Coordinates of N, CA, C and O in Angstrom, one line a residue:
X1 N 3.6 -16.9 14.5 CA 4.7 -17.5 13.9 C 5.4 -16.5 13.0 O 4.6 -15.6 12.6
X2 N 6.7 -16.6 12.6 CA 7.2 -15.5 12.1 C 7.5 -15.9 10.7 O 7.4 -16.9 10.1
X3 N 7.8 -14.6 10.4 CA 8.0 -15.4 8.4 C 9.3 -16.2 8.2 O 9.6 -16.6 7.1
X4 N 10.4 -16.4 9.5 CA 11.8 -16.6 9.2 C 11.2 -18.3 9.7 O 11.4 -19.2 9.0
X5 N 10.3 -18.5 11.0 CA 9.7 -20.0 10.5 C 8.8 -20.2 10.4 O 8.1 -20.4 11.4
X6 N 8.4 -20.1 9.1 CA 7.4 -20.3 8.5 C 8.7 -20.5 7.3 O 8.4 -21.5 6.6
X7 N 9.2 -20.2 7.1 CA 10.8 -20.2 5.5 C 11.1 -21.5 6.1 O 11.4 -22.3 5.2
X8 N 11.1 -22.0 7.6 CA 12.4 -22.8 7.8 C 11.1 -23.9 7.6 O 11.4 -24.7 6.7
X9 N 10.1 -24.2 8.1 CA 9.5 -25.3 8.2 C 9.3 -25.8 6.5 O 9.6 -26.9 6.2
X10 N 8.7 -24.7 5.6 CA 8.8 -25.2 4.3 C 10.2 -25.8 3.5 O 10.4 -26.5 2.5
X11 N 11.0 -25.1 4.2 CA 12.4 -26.0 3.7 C 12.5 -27.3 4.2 O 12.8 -28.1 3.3
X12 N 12.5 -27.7 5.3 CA 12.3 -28.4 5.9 C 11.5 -30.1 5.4 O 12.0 -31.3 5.4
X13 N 10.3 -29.5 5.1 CA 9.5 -30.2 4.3 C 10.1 -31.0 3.1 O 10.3 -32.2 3.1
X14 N 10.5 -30.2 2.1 CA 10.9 -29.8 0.7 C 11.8 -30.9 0.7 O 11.7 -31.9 0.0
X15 N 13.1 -30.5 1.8 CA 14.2 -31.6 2.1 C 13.8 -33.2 2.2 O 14.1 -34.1 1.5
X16 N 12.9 -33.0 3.6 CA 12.3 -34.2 3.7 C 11.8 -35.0 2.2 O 12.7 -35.9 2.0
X17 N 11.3 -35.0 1.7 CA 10.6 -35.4 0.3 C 11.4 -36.0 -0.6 O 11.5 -37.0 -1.2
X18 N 12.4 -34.7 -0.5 CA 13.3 -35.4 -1.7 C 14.4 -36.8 -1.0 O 14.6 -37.9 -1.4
X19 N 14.9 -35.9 0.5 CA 15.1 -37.5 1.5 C 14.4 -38.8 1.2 O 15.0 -39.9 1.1
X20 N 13.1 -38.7 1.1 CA 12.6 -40.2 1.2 C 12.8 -40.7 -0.5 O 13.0 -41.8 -0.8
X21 N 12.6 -39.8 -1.3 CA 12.4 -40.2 -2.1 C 14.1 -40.9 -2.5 O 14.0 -41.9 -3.2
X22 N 15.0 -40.7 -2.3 CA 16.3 -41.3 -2.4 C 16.2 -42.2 -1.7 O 16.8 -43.1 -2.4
X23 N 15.6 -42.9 -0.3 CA 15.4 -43.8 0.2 C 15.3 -45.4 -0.6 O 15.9 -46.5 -0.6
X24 N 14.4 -44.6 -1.1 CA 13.4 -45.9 -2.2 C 14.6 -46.0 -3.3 O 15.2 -47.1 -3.5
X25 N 14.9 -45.1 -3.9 CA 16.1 -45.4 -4.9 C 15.0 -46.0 -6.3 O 14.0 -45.5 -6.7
X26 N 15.8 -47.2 -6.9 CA 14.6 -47.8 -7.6 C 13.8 -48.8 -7.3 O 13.2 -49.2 -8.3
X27 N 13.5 -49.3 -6.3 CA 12.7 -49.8 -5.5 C 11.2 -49.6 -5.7 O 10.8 -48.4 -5.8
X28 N 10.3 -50.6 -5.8 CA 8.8 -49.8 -6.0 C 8.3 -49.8 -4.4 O 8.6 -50.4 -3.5
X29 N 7.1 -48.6 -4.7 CA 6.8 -48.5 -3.4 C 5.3 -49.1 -3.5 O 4.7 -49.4 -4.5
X30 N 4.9 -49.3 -2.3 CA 3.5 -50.1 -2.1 C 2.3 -50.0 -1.1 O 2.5 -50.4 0.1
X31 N 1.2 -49.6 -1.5 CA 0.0 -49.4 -0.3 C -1.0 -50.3 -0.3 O -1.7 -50.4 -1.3
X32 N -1.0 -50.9 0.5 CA -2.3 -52.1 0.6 C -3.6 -51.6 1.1 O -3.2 -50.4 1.3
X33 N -4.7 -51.7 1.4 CA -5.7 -51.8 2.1 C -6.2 -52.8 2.0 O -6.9 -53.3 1.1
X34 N -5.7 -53.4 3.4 CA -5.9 -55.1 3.5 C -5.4 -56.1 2.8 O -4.2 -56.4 2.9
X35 N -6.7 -57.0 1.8 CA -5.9 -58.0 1.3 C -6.9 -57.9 -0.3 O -7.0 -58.9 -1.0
X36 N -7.6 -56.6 -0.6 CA -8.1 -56.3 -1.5 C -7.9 -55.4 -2.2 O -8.4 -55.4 -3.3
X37 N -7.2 -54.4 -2.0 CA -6.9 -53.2 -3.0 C -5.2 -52.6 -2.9 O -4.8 -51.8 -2.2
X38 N -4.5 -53.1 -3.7 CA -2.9 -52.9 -3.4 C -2.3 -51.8 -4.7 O -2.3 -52.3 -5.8
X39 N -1.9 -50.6 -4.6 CA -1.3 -50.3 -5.1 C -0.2 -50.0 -5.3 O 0.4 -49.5 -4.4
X40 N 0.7 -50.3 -6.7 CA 2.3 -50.1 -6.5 C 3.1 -49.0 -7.5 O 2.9 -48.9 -8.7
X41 N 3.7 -48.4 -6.8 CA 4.4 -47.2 -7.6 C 5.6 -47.5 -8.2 O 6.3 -47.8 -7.2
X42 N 6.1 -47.5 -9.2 CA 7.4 -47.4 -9.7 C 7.3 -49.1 -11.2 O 8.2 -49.8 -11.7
X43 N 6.0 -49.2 -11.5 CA 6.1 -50.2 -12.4 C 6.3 -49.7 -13.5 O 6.1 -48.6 -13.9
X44 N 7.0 -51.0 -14.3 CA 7.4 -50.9 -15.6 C 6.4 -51.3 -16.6 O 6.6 -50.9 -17.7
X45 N 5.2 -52.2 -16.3 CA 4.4 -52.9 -17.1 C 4.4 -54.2 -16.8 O 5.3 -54.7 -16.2
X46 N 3.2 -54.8 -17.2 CA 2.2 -55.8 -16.3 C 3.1 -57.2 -17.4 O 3.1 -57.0 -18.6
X47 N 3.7 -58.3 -16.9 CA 4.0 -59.6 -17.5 C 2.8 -60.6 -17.6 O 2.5 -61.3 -18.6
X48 N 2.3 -60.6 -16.8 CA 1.1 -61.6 -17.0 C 0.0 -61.3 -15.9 O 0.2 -61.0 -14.7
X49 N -1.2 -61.6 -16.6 CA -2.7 -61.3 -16.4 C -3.6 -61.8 -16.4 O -4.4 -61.3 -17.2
X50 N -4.1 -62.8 -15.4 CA -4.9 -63.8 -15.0 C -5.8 -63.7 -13.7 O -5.3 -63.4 -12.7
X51 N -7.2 -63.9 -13.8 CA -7.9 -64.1 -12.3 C -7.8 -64.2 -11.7 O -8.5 -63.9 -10.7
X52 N -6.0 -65.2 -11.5 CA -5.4 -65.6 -10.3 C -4.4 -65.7 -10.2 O -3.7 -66.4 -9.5
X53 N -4.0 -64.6 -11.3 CA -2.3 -64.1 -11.2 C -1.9 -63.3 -11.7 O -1.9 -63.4 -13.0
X54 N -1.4 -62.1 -11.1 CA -1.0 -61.0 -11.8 C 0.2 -60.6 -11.6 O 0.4 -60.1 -10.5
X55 N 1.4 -60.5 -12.5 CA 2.7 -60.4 -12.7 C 3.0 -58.9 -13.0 O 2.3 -58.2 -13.8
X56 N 4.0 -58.4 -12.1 CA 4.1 -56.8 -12.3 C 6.0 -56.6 -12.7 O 6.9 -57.4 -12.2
X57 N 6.1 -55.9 -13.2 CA 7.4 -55.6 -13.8 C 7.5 -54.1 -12.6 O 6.8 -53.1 -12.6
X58 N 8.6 -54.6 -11.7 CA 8.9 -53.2 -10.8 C 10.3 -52.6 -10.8 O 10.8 -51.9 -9.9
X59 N 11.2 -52.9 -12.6 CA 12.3 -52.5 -12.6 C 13.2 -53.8 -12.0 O 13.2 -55.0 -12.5
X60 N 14.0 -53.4 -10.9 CA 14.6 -54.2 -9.9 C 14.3 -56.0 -9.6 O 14.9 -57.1 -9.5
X61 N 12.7 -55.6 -9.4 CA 11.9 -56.8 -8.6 C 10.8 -57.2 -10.0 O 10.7 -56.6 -11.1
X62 N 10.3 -58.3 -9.7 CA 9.1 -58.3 -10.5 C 8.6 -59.1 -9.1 O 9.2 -59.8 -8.3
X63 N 6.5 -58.5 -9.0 CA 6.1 -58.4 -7.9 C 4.6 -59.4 -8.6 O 3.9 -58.9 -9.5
X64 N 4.3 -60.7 -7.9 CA 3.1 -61.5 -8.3 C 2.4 -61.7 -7.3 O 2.6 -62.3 -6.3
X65 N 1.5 -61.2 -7.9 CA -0.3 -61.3 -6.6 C -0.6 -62.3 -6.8 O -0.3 -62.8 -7.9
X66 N -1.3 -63.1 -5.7 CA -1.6 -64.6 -6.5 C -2.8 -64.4 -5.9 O -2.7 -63.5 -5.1
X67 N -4.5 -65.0 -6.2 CA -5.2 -64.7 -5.6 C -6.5 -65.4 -6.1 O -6.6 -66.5 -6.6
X68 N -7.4 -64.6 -6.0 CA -8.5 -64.8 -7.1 C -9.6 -63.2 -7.4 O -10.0 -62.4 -6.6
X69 N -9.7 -63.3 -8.4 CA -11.2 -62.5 -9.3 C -10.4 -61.2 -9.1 O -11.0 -60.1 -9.0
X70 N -8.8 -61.5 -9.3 CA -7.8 -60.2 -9.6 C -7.9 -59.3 -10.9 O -8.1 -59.8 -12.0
X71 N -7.8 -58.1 -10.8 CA -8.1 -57.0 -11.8 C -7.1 -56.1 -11.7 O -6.5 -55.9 -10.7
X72 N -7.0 -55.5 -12.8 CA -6.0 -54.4 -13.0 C -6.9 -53.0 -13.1 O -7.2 -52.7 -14.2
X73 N -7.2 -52.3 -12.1 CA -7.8 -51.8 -11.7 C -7.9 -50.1 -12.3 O -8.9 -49.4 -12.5
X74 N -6.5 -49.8 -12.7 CA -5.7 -48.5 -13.0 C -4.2 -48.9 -13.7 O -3.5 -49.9 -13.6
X75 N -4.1 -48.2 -14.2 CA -2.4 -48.8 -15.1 C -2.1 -47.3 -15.6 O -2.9 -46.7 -16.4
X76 N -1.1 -47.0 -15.1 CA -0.7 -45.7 -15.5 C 0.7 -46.1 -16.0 O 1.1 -47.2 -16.0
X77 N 1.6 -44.9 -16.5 CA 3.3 -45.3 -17.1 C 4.1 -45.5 -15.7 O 5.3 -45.5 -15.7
X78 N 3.5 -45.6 -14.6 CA 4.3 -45.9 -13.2 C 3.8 -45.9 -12.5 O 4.4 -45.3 -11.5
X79 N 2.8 -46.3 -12.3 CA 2.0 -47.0 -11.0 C 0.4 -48.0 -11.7 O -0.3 -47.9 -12.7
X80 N 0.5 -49.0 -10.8 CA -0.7 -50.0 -11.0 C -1.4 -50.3 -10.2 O -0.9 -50.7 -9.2
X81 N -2.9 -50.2 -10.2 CA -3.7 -50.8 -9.0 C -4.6 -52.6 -9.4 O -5.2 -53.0 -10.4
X82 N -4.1 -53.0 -8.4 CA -4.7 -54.3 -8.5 C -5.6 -54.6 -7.3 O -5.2 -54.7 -6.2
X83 N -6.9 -54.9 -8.0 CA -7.6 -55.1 -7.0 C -7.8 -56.5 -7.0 O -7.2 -57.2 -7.8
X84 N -8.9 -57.3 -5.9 CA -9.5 -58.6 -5.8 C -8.9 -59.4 -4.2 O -8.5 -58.8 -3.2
X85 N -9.0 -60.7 -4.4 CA -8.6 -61.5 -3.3 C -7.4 -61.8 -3.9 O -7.2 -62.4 -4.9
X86 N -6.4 -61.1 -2.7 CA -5.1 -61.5 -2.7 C -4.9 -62.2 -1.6 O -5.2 -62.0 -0.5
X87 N -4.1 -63.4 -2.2 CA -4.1 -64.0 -0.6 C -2.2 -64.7 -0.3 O -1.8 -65.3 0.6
X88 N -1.4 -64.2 -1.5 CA -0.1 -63.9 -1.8 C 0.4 -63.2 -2.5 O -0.1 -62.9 -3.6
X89 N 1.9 -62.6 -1.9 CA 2.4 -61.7 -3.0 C 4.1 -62.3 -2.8 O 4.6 -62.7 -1.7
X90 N 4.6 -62.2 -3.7 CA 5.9 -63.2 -4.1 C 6.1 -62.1 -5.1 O 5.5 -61.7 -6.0
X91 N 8.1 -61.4 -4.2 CA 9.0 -61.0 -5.0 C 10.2 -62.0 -5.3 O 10.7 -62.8 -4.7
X92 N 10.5 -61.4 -6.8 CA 11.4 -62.4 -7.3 C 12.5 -61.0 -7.8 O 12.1 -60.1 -8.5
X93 N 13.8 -61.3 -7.4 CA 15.0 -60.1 -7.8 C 15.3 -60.8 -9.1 O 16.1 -60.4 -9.9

C-alpha cells in the first residue's frame, strides 16, 4: 500500500468520526448488553435512585430504567452505567 493511501484512508476515518458524531447532535447514545448492563453517554446527572428506578438526565430526553436490584455502576461527568434487571426503559422529551 502506498503512503498517498495509507493518507487517504486515515482521513477518511477522521471524517467519518466527526460525521457520526454530528449525527447524535445532543442526543444520548446507548449500549446494552442484554437486559443487565446498559450504558449511556451524553448524561447530565442521575434525578432519582432506587432498586427499581433509576432516572437519568440525558439533556434533551430524561431516560428511566425501571427494574429491580438496579445500581449505578460508574458515573462519570457524561456517561452512566446502570446495572441489574431491567425489564423497562421509558423516554420522556
Amino acid at each position: 500500500m502506498s503512503n498517498k493511501e495509507k493518507r487517504g484512508k486515515a482521513g477518511f476515518s477522521a471524517s467519518k468520526a466527526v460525521l457520526q458524531a454530528g449525527l447524535y447532535g445532543n442526543q444520548p447514545h446507548i449500549e446494552m448488553i442484554g437486559n443487565r448492563q446498559i450504558t449511556v453517554e451524553g448524561t447530565k446527572g442521575i434525578l432519582k435512585y432506587t432498586a427499581d428506578l433509576i432516572r437519568l438526565n440525558a439533556g434533551a430526553v430524561i431516560i428511566s430504567f425501571k427494574g429491580r436490584n438496579l445500581n449505578v455502576r460508574c458515573i462519570s461527568p457524561d456517561c452512566t452505567m446502570v446495572e441489574g434487571f431491567v425489564n423497562n426503559i421509558e423516554f420522556t422529551v
